[in-house]
Coordinates of C-alpha atoms in Angstrom, one line a residue:
Chain Z
M251 CA 9.8 24.0 -13.4
A252 CA 6.6 23.9 -10.3
A253 CA 6.0 20.5 -9.1
V254 CA 2.3 20.8 -9.4
I255 CA 2.1 17.2 -7.3
S256 CA 4.9 16.0 -4.6
V257 CA 4.8 12.9 -2.8
K258 CA 7.3 12.8 -0.1
N259 CA 8.5 9.3 2.4
L260 CA 4.8 7.6 1.4
T261 CA 4.3 4.4 2.6
Y262 CA 0.9 1.9 1.7
E263 CA 0.4 -1.2 3.8
Y264 CA -3.2 -3.6 3.0
N265 CA -4.8 -5.3 5.9
V266 CA -2.7 -3.4 8.3
G267 CA -2.6 -6.0 11.5
T268 CA -3.9 -9.3 10.0
P269 CA -1.8 -12.2 8.6
S270 CA -2.5 -10.6 4.9
C271 CA -0.6 -7.3 5.7
S272 CA 1.3 -7.0 2.2
V273 CA 3.2 -3.3 1.4
A274 CA 1.9 -2.5 -1.8
L275 CA 4.5 1.6 -1.4
D276 CA 7.6 1.4 -0.2
N277 CA 8.6 5.0 1.0
V278 CA 7.9 6.5 -2.4
S279 CA 8.9 10.0 -3.1
L280 CA 8.9 11.9 -5.9
D281 CA 7.6 15.3 -7.8
I282 CA 5.5 15.9 -10.8
E283 CA 6.1 18.9 -12.8
K284 CA 3.6 21.2 -14.1
G285 CA 2.6 20.3 -18.2
D286 CA 4.5 17.5 -17.9
F287 CA 2.7 14.1 -19.8
I288 CA 4.6 11.3 -17.4
G289 CA 4.5 7.1 -18.5
L290 CA 3.9 5.3 -15.2
I291 CA 4.7 1.3 -16.2
G292 CA 5.0 -0.9 -14.3
H293 CA 3.8 -4.8 -13.7
T294 CA 0.9 -5.7 -11.8
G295 CA 0.6 -5.4 -7.9
S296 CA 3.5 -3.1 -8.5
G297 CA 2.4 -0.5 -7.1
K298 CA 0.9 1.9 -10.0
S299 CA -3.0 2.0 -9.0
T300 CA -2.2 2.8 -5.9
L301 CA -0.2 5.0 -5.8
V302 CA -2.3 7.4 -8.4
Q303 CA -4.8 6.5 -6.5
H304 CA -2.8 8.2 -3.9
L305 CA -2.6 11.3 -5.7
N306 CA -6.3 12.4 -5.5
G307 CA -7.3 10.8 -1.2
L308 CA -9.4 8.5 -2.2
I309 CA -6.4 6.2 -0.2
K310 CA -5.1 7.6 2.8
P311 CA -1.0 6.9 3.3
T312 CA 0.1 4.8 6.0
K313 CA 3.2 7.3 5.9
G314 CA 4.2 10.4 4.2
T315 CA 3.0 12.7 2.6
V316 CA 1.3 13.8 -0.5
Y317 CA 1.3 17.6 -1.3
L318 CA -0.4 19.9 -4.0
N319 CA 0.2 23.0 -5.1
G320 CA 2.5 22.5 -1.8
N321 CA -0.6 22.0 0.8
D322 CA -0.7 18.5 2.2
I323 CA -4.1 17.0 0.9
H324 CA -5.0 14.9 4.2
S325 CA -4.6 18.3 6.1
D326 CA -8.6 18.5 6.7
K327 CA -11.9 17.4 4.6
K328 CA -11.7 21.0 2.5
A329 CA -8.3 19.8 1.6
T330 CA -8.9 16.3 1.1
R331 CA -12.1 17.6 -1.3
E332 CA -10.2 20.1 -3.3
A333 CA -7.1 17.3 -4.0
R334 CA -10.0 15.1 -5.6
F335 CA -11.5 18.5 -8.0
K336 CA -7.8 18.9 -8.9
V337 CA -7.1 16.0 -9.3
G338 CA -8.7 14.0 -12.2
L339 CA -8.9 10.4 -11.6
C340 CA -10.5 8.0 -14.8
F341 CA -10.5 4.3 -13.1
Q342 CA -9.2 1.5 -15.4
Y343 CA -12.3 0.1 -17.8
P344 CA -14.1 3.6 -16.8
E345 CA -17.6 2.8 -19.2
Y346 CA -18.2 1.1 -16.1
Q347 CA -19.8 4.2 -14.1
L348 CA -21.4 5.7 -15.8
F349 CA -25.0 5.9 -14.5
E350 CA -27.0 8.6 -15.6
E351 CA -30.1 8.9 -17.8
T352 CA -27.8 10.4 -20.8
V353 CA -24.7 10.8 -21.6
A354 CA -24.7 15.1 -21.7
K355 CA -26.0 14.6 -17.7
D356 CA -23.6 11.6 -16.9
I357 CA -20.4 13.9 -18.2
A358 CA -22.3 16.9 -15.9
F359 CA -22.3 15.0 -13.0
G360 CA -18.4 16.2 -11.2
P361 CA -18.7 19.8 -12.7
R362 CA -22.7 19.7 -10.6
N363 CA -20.7 17.9 -8.1
M364 CA -18.3 20.7 -7.7
K365 CA -21.2 23.2 -7.0
L366 CA -20.1 25.1 -10.8
P367 CA -23.2 27.2 -12.0
E368 CA -25.5 26.3 -14.9
N369 CA -24.3 27.7 -18.0
E370 CA -20.5 26.9 -16.7
I371 CA -21.9 23.1 -16.5
T372 CA -23.4 23.7 -19.8
S373 CA -20.1 24.6 -21.5
R374 CA -18.4 22.4 -19.5
V375 CA -19.7 19.6 -20.8
V376 CA -20.1 20.5 -24.8
K377 CA -16.4 21.0 -24.0
A378 CA -15.1 18.1 -22.6
A379 CA -17.4 16.3 -25.3
M380 CA -15.7 17.7 -27.9
Y381 CA -12.1 16.6 -26.7
V382 CA -13.2 13.2 -27.3
G383 CA -15.3 13.7 -29.9
L384 CA -19.2 12.8 -29.2
K385 CA -21.2 14.6 -31.7
K386 CA -24.1 16.1 -30.9
E387 CA -26.6 13.1 -31.5
H388 CA -24.8 11.1 -28.5
M389 CA -25.4 13.8 -25.9
E390 CA -29.1 13.7 -26.0
K391 CA -28.5 8.9 -25.7
S392 CA -28.8 7.0 -22.9
P393 CA -25.4 5.5 -22.5
F394 CA -26.2 2.3 -22.2
D395 CA -27.0 2.6 -25.8
L396 CA -23.9 3.6 -27.1
S397 CA -21.0 1.7 -28.3
G398 CA -18.3 -0.3 -25.8
G399 CA -15.5 2.8 -27.3
E400 CA -18.3 6.0 -27.3
K401 CA -19.0 4.7 -23.3
R402 CA -15.7 4.9 -22.5
R403 CA -14.8 8.0 -24.4
A404 CA -18.1 9.3 -22.7
A405 CA -17.0 8.1 -19.1
I406 CA -13.6 10.1 -19.9
A407 CA -15.3 13.3 -21.0
G408 CA -16.7 13.0 -17.3
V409 CA -13.7 13.2 -15.8
M410 CA -12.6 15.8 -18.7
A411 CA -15.4 17.9 -18.0
M412 CA -14.1 19.0 -14.0
E413 CA -11.2 20.8 -15.5
P414 CA -8.4 19.1 -13.5
E415 CA -4.5 20.7 -13.1
V416 CA -4.0 17.0 -13.2
L417 CA -5.6 14.5 -15.7
I418 CA -4.3 10.4 -14.4
F419 CA -5.7 7.7 -16.9
D420 CA -5.3 4.2 -15.5
E421 CA -4.7 2.1 -18.4
P422 CA -7.8 4.3 -20.8
T423 CA -7.0 1.0 -23.6
A424 CA -7.1 -1.8 -21.5
G425 CA -9.5 -4.2 -23.3
L426 CA -9.9 -2.2 -26.7
D427 CA -9.1 -3.4 -30.0
P428 CA -6.2 -1.6 -31.9
K429 CA -8.4 0.7 -33.8
G430 CA -9.9 1.9 -30.5
R431 CA -6.2 2.1 -28.1
D432 CA -5.3 4.8 -31.1
V433 CA -8.0 7.2 -30.9
I434 CA -8.5 7.2 -27.0
L435 CA -4.2 7.7 -27.0
S436 CA -4.7 10.6 -29.7
L437 CA -7.4 12.6 -28.4
V438 CA -6.3 12.2 -24.7
K439 CA -2.6 13.9 -26.1
N440 CA -4.8 16.1 -28.0
Y441 CA -6.1 17.2 -24.5
Q442 CA -2.8 17.5 -22.7
T443 CA -1.1 20.2 -26.0
Q444 CA -4.4 22.2 -25.7
T445 CA -5.0 22.7 -22.2
G446 CA -1.3 22.9 -21.2
C447 CA -2.6 20.2 -18.0
T448 CA -0.4 17.9 -16.5
V449 CA -0.8 14.5 -17.3
I450 CA -0.1 10.7 -15.9
L451 CA -0.8 7.8 -18.1
V452 CA -0.9 4.3 -16.3
S453 CA 0.1 1.2 -19.2
H454 CA 1.5 -1.3 -19.0
S455 CA 2.7 -0.9 -23.3
M456 CA 6.2 0.3 -23.3
E457 CA 5.2 1.5 -26.6
D458 CA 2.2 3.1 -25.9
I459 CA 4.1 4.8 -23.7
A460 CA 5.9 5.9 -25.8
R461 CA 4.1 7.6 -28.2
V462 CA 2.6 9.7 -25.8
A463 CA 4.8 10.4 -23.1
D464 CA 7.5 12.9 -22.0
K465 CA 8.5 11.0 -18.6
V466 CA 8.4 8.1 -17.7
I467 CA 8.2 6.5 -13.9
V468 CA 9.4 3.0 -13.4
M469 CA 7.4 1.2 -10.5
N470 CA 9.1 -2.3 -9.2
K471 CA 7.3 -3.9 -6.0
G472 CA 6.1 -1.0 -4.4
R473 CA 9.3 1.7 -5.0
V474 CA 10.3 3.8 -7.7
E475 CA 12.5 2.0 -10.0
M476 CA 13.6 5.0 -12.7
Y477 CA 12.8 7.6 -13.4
G478 CA 13.4 10.6 -16.1
D479 CA 12.2 11.1 -19.8
V480 CA 12.1 8.3 -22.5
K481 CA 15.5 8.1 -24.0
T482 CA 17.5 7.8 -21.0
V483 CA 14.8 5.5 -19.3
Y484 CA 14.1 3.1 -22.7
A485 CA 18.4 3.2 -23.2
D486 CA 18.5 0.9 -20.2
C487 CA 17.6 -1.7 -21.7
D488 CA 19.1 -4.1 -19.1
R489 CA 17.7 -2.9 -16.3
L490 CA 14.6 -2.5 -17.9
S491 CA 14.8 -6.6 -18.5
A492 CA 16.5 -6.9 -15.4
I493 CA 12.4 -6.5 -13.8
G494 CA 10.3 -8.0 -16.3
L495 CA 9.8 -5.2 -18.6
N496 CA 10.8 -4.8 -22.7
V497 CA 11.6 -2.6 -24.6
P498 CA 9.6 -2.3 -27.4
Q499 CA 9.8 -4.5 -30.4
V500 CA 10.6 -1.7 -33.4
T501 CA 13.2 -0.8 -30.7
K502 CA 15.0 -4.2 -30.0
V503 CA 14.0 -4.9 -34.2
F504 CA 16.4 -1.6 -34.6
S505 CA 19.4 -2.1 -32.5
L506 CA 19.5 -5.4 -33.6
L507 CA 20.7 -3.9 -37.1
K508 CA 22.2 -0.9 -35.1
E509 CA 25.0 -4.3 -34.3
K510 CA 24.8 -6.0 -37.2
G511 CA 26.4 -2.3 -38.7
L512 CA 23.7 -0.6 -40.3
E513 CA 23.3 3.8 -38.7
F514 CA 20.5 3.7 -37.6
S515 CA 19.2 6.0 -34.4
D516 CA 18.5 4.4 -30.7
D517 CA 15.4 6.2 -30.7
V518 CA 12.9 4.1 -32.4
Y519 CA 9.7 3.3 -29.8
T520 CA 7.2 3.4 -32.5
V521 CA 6.4 2.0 -35.8
E522 CA 5.8 4.8 -36.5
Q523 CA 9.3 6.1 -35.7
G524 CA 10.7 3.0 -37.4
F525 CA 9.1 3.8 -40.7
N526 CA 10.2 7.2 -40.7
V527 CA 13.8 6.3 -40.2
L528 CA 13.4 3.3 -42.9
S529 CA 11.7 5.6 -45.2
E530 CA 14.8 8.4 -45.0
Y531 CA 17.8 5.8 -44.4
L532 CA 16.0 4.3 -48.3
K533 CA 16.0 7.7 -49.7
R534 CA 19.2 7.8 -48.9
R535 CA 20.2 5.1 -49.9
D536 CA 19.1 5.7 -53.2
L537 CA 20.5 9.2 -53.6
N538 CA 24.5 7.1 -53.1
D539 CA 23.7 4.4 -55.2
Chain D
M179 CA -17.4 -0.6 6.4
I180 CA -18.5 -3.0 3.7
K181 CA -16.0 -5.3 4.3
D182 CA -17.5 -6.0 7.4
I183 CA -20.0 -8.2 6.2
T184 CA -19.3 -12.2 7.0
I185 CA -21.3 -14.4 5.1
G186 CA -20.5 -17.6 3.8
Q187 CA -17.6 -17.3 7.2
Y188 CA -16.3 -20.6 6.3
F189 CA -13.9 -21.1 8.8
L190 CA -10.9 -23.3 8.0
G191 CA -9.9 -26.4 10.2
N192 CA -10.1 -30.0 10.6
S193 CA -11.8 -31.0 14.0
F194 CA -14.2 -32.9 14.5
L195 CA -17.0 -31.1 13.3
H196 CA -15.4 -29.7 9.6
R197 CA -15.0 -33.8 9.0
M198 CA -18.7 -35.3 9.7
D199 CA -20.9 -35.1 6.6
A200 CA -22.2 -32.4 5.9
R201 CA -26.1 -33.4 5.3
M202 CA -25.7 -34.6 9.4
K203 CA -24.6 -31.1 10.6
I204 CA -27.1 -30.0 9.2
I205 CA -29.8 -32.4 10.4
L206 CA -28.2 -32.2 14.2
T207 CA -28.3 -28.6 13.9
F208 CA -31.9 -28.3 13.6
A209 CA -32.9 -31.1 16.2
L210 CA -30.3 -29.0 18.5
I211 CA -32.3 -25.6 17.4
I212 CA -35.5 -27.5 18.6
A213 CA -34.4 -28.8 21.8
I214 CA -32.9 -25.3 22.7
F215 CA -36.5 -24.3 23.1
V216 CA -37.5 -27.8 24.6
C217 CA -35.3 -26.5 28.2
K218 CA -38.1 -25.0 30.7
S219 CA -36.3 -26.4 34.4
I220 CA -33.0 -25.0 35.3
P221 CA -30.9 -28.7 34.7
S222 CA -32.4 -28.9 31.1
L223 CA -30.9 -25.3 30.1
L224 CA -27.8 -25.7 32.0
L225 CA -27.3 -29.6 30.1
M226 CA -28.1 -26.9 26.9
V227 CA -25.2 -25.0 27.7
A228 CA -22.7 -27.8 27.8
I229 CA -23.4 -28.5 24.9
T230 CA -22.9 -25.6 23.5
V231 CA -19.5 -25.1 25.1
F232 CA -18.9 -28.4 24.0
L233 CA -19.8 -27.9 21.0
V234 CA -16.7 -24.5 20.7
A235 CA -14.5 -26.2 22.1
V236 CA -14.5 -29.1 19.3
S237 CA -14.8 -26.8 16.6
S238 CA -11.3 -25.3 17.2
V239 CA -13.0 -21.9 15.7
P240 CA -11.4 -19.4 17.6
F241 CA -13.9 -18.0 20.7
K242 CA -12.6 -15.3 19.4
M243 CA -14.9 -14.8 16.3
V244 CA -17.8 -17.2 18.3
L245 CA -18.4 -13.6 20.0
K246 CA -17.7 -11.6 17.1
S247 CA -21.4 -13.6 15.6
I248 CA -23.2 -13.3 19.0
K249 CA -22.5 -9.3 18.7
P250 CA -24.6 -8.5 15.9
I251 CA -28.0 -9.9 17.8
A252 CA -27.3 -8.5 21.5
I253 CA -29.9 -5.6 21.4
I254 CA -32.0 -8.2 20.5
V255 CA -31.0 -10.1 23.5
V256 CA -30.8 -7.3 25.7
F257 CA -34.4 -5.9 23.9
T258 CA -36.2 -9.3 24.4
G259 CA -34.7 -10.0 27.8
I260 CA -36.6 -6.6 28.9
L261 CA -39.4 -7.1 27.5
N262 CA -40.0 -10.1 28.7
L263 CA -38.9 -9.0 32.2
F264 CA -41.4 -6.2 32.6
Y265 CA -44.7 -8.2 30.0
V266 CA -44.0 -11.6 32.0
T267 CA -46.4 -12.0 34.9
G268 CA -46.5 -15.0 37.2
G269 CA -45.5 -17.1 40.4
K270 CA -44.5 -14.5 43.3
T271 CA -44.3 -10.8 42.5
L272 CA -40.5 -9.6 43.4
F273 CA -41.6 -5.5 42.9
E274 CA -44.2 -3.7 42.1
W275 CA -45.4 0.0 41.5
S276 CA -48.2 1.6 39.3
F277 CA -47.8 -0.2 36.0
I278 CA -44.5 -2.0 36.9
H279 CA -44.5 -6.1 37.7
I280 CA -41.9 -7.9 38.3
T281 CA -42.2 -10.9 39.1
T282 CA -40.0 -14.5 39.8
K283 CA -41.6 -16.0 36.2
G284 CA -40.2 -12.6 34.3
I285 CA -37.4 -12.8 35.5
F286 CA -37.1 -16.8 34.8
T287 CA -38.1 -15.9 31.3
A288 CA -36.0 -13.2 30.3
V289 CA -33.1 -15.2 31.6
F290 CA -33.9 -18.1 29.8
M291 CA -34.7 -15.9 26.3
A292 CA -31.7 -14.5 26.9
V293 CA -29.3 -17.9 27.4
R294 CA -31.3 -19.6 24.1
I295 CA -30.6 -16.7 21.7
I296 CA -27.6 -16.9 22.8
C297 CA -27.3 -21.2 22.5
L298 CA -28.8 -21.1 19.3
V299 CA -27.4 -18.0 17.1
V300 CA -23.7 -19.8 18.9
I301 CA -24.9 -23.6 16.8
S302 CA -26.2 -22.3 13.8
S303 CA -23.0 -20.4 12.9
L304 CA -21.1 -22.9 14.6
L305 CA -22.5 -25.0 11.2
T306 CA -21.7 -21.7 8.7
Y307 CA -18.3 -22.2 10.6
T308 CA -17.4 -25.3 9.8
T309 CA -19.1 -26.1 6.8
T310 CA -17.5 -24.7 3.6
P311 CA -20.4 -22.5 1.5
T312 CA -20.5 -25.0 -1.0
M313 CA -20.6 -28.4 0.7
L314 CA -23.8 -26.6 2.8
T315 CA -26.2 -26.1 -1.0
D316 CA -24.5 -29.0 -1.9
A317 CA -26.0 -31.0 1.5
I318 CA -28.7 -29.0 1.2
E319 CA -30.1 -29.8 -2.1
R320 CA -29.5 -33.6 -1.2
L321 CA -31.5 -33.6 2.1
L322 CA -34.5 -31.3 0.0
S323 CA -33.9 -34.2 -2.7
P324 CA -37.2 -35.7 -1.7
L325 CA -39.5 -32.3 -2.8
K326 CA -38.4 -34.1 -6.6
V327 CA -41.5 -35.7 -6.2
F328 CA -43.4 -32.5 -5.8
K329 CA -42.3 -31.1 -9.1
I330 CA -40.3 -29.2 -6.8
P331 CA -36.9 -27.8 -9.2
V332 CA -34.5 -28.0 -6.2
H333 CA -31.7 -28.8 -8.0
T334 CA -32.0 -25.8 -9.4
L335 CA -32.7 -23.8 -6.2
A336 CA -29.5 -25.1 -5.0
M337 CA -27.8 -24.0 -8.0
M338 CA -29.3 -20.0 -7.3
M339 CA -28.3 -20.3 -3.7
T340 CA -24.3 -21.2 -4.9
L341 CA -24.0 -18.4 -6.9
A342 CA -25.3 -16.1 -4.2
L343 CA -23.1 -17.3 -2.4
R344 CA -20.3 -17.1 -4.9
F345 CA -20.9 -13.6 -6.0
I346 CA -21.0 -12.0 -3.1
P347 CA -17.2 -11.0 -2.7
T348 CA -17.3 -9.9 -6.0
L349 CA -19.8 -7.5 -5.6
I350 CA -18.6 -6.0 -2.9
E351 CA -15.4 -5.6 -5.1
E352 CA -17.3 -4.2 -7.7
I353 CA -19.2 -1.8 -5.3
D354 CA -15.7 -0.7 -4.3
R355 CA -14.6 0.5 -7.1
I356 CA -17.5 2.2 -8.6
S357 CA -17.7 4.1 -5.5
N358 CA -14.0 4.5 -5.6
A359 CA -14.8 5.9 -9.2
Q360 CA -17.3 8.5 -8.4
K361 CA -15.4 9.3 -5.2
A362 CA -13.1 10.7 -8.4
R363 CA -16.3 12.7 -9.6
G364 CA -16.3 14.7 -6.5
A365 CA -19.8 11.6 -5.2
D366 CA -20.1 12.9 -1.3
L367 CA -21.3 10.1 0.2
D368 CA -21.0 10.7 3.9
S369 CA -22.5 14.3 4.7
G370 CA -26.1 15.6 4.1
G371 CA -28.9 13.9 5.7
L372 CA -30.7 10.8 5.1
I373 CA -32.7 11.8 1.9
E374 CA -28.9 13.4 0.4
K375 CA -27.3 10.1 1.4
V376 CA -29.6 7.8 -0.4
K377 CA -29.2 9.6 -3.4
A378 CA -26.0 10.1 -3.1
L379 CA -26.1 6.4 -3.0
I380 CA -28.2 5.8 -7.0
P381 CA -24.7 6.3 -8.7
I382 CA -23.5 3.7 -6.9
I383 CA -26.6 1.4 -7.4
V384 CA -27.1 2.1 -11.3
P385 CA -23.7 0.5 -12.4
L386 CA -23.8 -1.8 -10.0
F387 CA -27.4 -3.1 -11.6
V388 CA -26.0 -3.0 -15.0
S389 CA -22.1 -5.2 -14.0
S390 CA -24.5 -7.8 -12.5
I391 CA -26.8 -8.1 -15.0
R392 CA -24.3 -8.4 -17.7
R393 CA -22.5 -10.5 -15.6
A394 CA -25.6 -12.8 -14.8
Y395 CA -25.8 -13.6 -19.6
E396 CA -21.9 -13.7 -19.4
L397 CA -22.6 -16.4 -17.3
A398 CA -25.0 -17.7 -18.6
D399 CA -23.4 -17.9 -21.4
A400 CA -20.5 -19.6 -20.1
M401 CA -22.5 -22.2 -17.9
D402 CA -24.7 -22.7 -21.5
C403 CA -21.3 -23.5 -23.4
R404 CA -20.4 -26.3 -20.4
C405 CA -23.6 -27.6 -21.3
Y406 CA -25.1 -27.4 -18.6
V407 CA -28.5 -28.4 -18.2
G408 CA -30.0 -28.5 -14.7
G409 CA -30.2 -31.9 -12.3
D410 CA -31.7 -34.2 -14.6
G411 CA -28.9 -36.8 -15.2
R412 CA -26.0 -35.0 -14.1
T413 CA -23.4 -37.2 -11.2
R414 CA -21.3 -35.4 -8.9
M415 CA -17.7 -35.4 -8.4
K416 CA -18.0 -35.7 -4.7
Q417 CA -20.1 -38.3 -3.4
M418 CA -21.4 -38.1 0.0
K419 CA -21.3 -40.8 2.3
L420 CA -22.4 -41.0 6.0
K421 CA -19.2 -42.2 8.3
G422 CA -19.3 -44.0 11.3
S423 CA -18.5 -41.2 13.3
D424 CA -21.9 -39.9 11.5
F425 CA -23.9 -42.4 12.8
V426 CA -22.1 -41.9 16.2
S427 CA -22.8 -38.3 16.6
L428 CA -26.7 -38.9 15.8
L429 CA -26.7 -41.2 18.9
V430 CA -24.7 -39.3 21.2
T431 CA -26.9 -35.9 19.9
A432 CA -30.2 -37.9 20.6
V433 CA -29.0 -39.6 23.8
L434 CA -28.3 -35.7 24.8
I435 CA -31.7 -35.1 24.0
A436 CA -33.6 -37.3 25.5
G437 CA -32.0 -36.4 28.5
L438 CA -33.3 -32.5 28.6
I439 CA -37.1 -34.6 28.2
L440 CA -35.7 -36.3 31.3
L441 CA -34.1 -33.1 33.0
N442 CA -37.5 -31.3 31.8
H443 CA -39.7 -33.7 32.7
Y444 CA -38.2 -34.3 36.5
F445 CA -37.6 -30.8 38.1
T446 CA -39.9 -28.6 38.1
K447 CA -40.1 -26.1 35.1
V448 CA -40.0 -22.5 36.6
I449 CA -40.8 -20.7 32.5

């Protein structure tokens, strides 16, 4: 499949020319294929956020190039602006960007900046609200009257309404309770399966990524440490823990059980999968008895 | 653009000026600023310039940073210079053409004003370069404490100042974050005429206000939780004590200002 975003030898340095100069990204090259759901994981300061801000042209690289569908996004102003619309970026705590009088108007902010016709804007707003599960009665409220979780969903809808080819979420579940986290993750997953667009999910949580992503990029100290499908990357336990990332607790439990001689598969990354594997095992055991 | 703002521009160092008691520093800065406007003869102005240069030299603040503090006022200096040159009359007329008169007094006034403004800005920025914002507000609070007699809430005012200074970097960061988020939604902040540009600021200003108010409430709660009740009965972690060297500086400054006045008195006043 064709790469929708292609990053070549990307280097970014903060505060160039001052004593506090530091390298945030160090010669990063990677291809992101169309239609993939990619998890981007790494420690605080590993360069995750800096990398995703390069992908829609918010940050200009110190060295290297970002190609979107084969075009350099910094070749001219028009290309950069196009990248903004084709690569949607939803920041951490996106609810702090809400500003309009009503939720509907706020979701329409992106499409309106794209200079779309009015009826197209309206239909996109309705569609985006549907994806995030906002009801009709929410749409005419002030965004500041919504609950915390609703605010976040409204803000996510604001990015979805631009209908980008690539949608990037920078830690969309930060600061939410487990239930809120589940809601956001499943709506992101649903959106991806329904529209077939490319999604990049930045997260701290190996378990969250295992639950929704097909591929994983592991970043460490401004470099891409690993890039592959979930199973391959998560199998390399030693390498992950060497850079301070831990495989999900369930995975650990199951690999310990395997060591004890029970026959389990290696690829258990979420509690749900664990539950299925265990109940199957118990069924089998009952049958044998 | 926004990162160029340097308020609370403290420059880390351990010079004589850095160690001086902040209260004394404020008083002496004020005294020197008043003294600047006393200078009316050439020798007294030269002495003032010498004092300024000396202070910069002992402050260990790099010369480049001092220049940076003058840069924003360059336009004001040039503008007042030109105004004085054309509008002040007196002394010998050097040049005359229809409504333009250039006189010796005009030239002197222009030069004096320029030098005075530069000295004033350099001396007052040395104060902020060598004193941390917290020390500064602390000192201001103490200097103003006699006003408590008139029921002026000096402590509260000082606390407000400290908090305002403390939140400048936070707000700058916040503006950066919000404007990135809106740019990601296609907000165009750079092009368009004046009205479009002002309109484009709304998506940044509204969230900024909302989060500032939220932050203020959170801070108030946090202060309440730590039993903050204002200035009454509050003791200090850092006691300010005047040292011998502070009194020596006071004495030296007094002598210099007396010298300025004498130089003014014995030489012809040119403006």
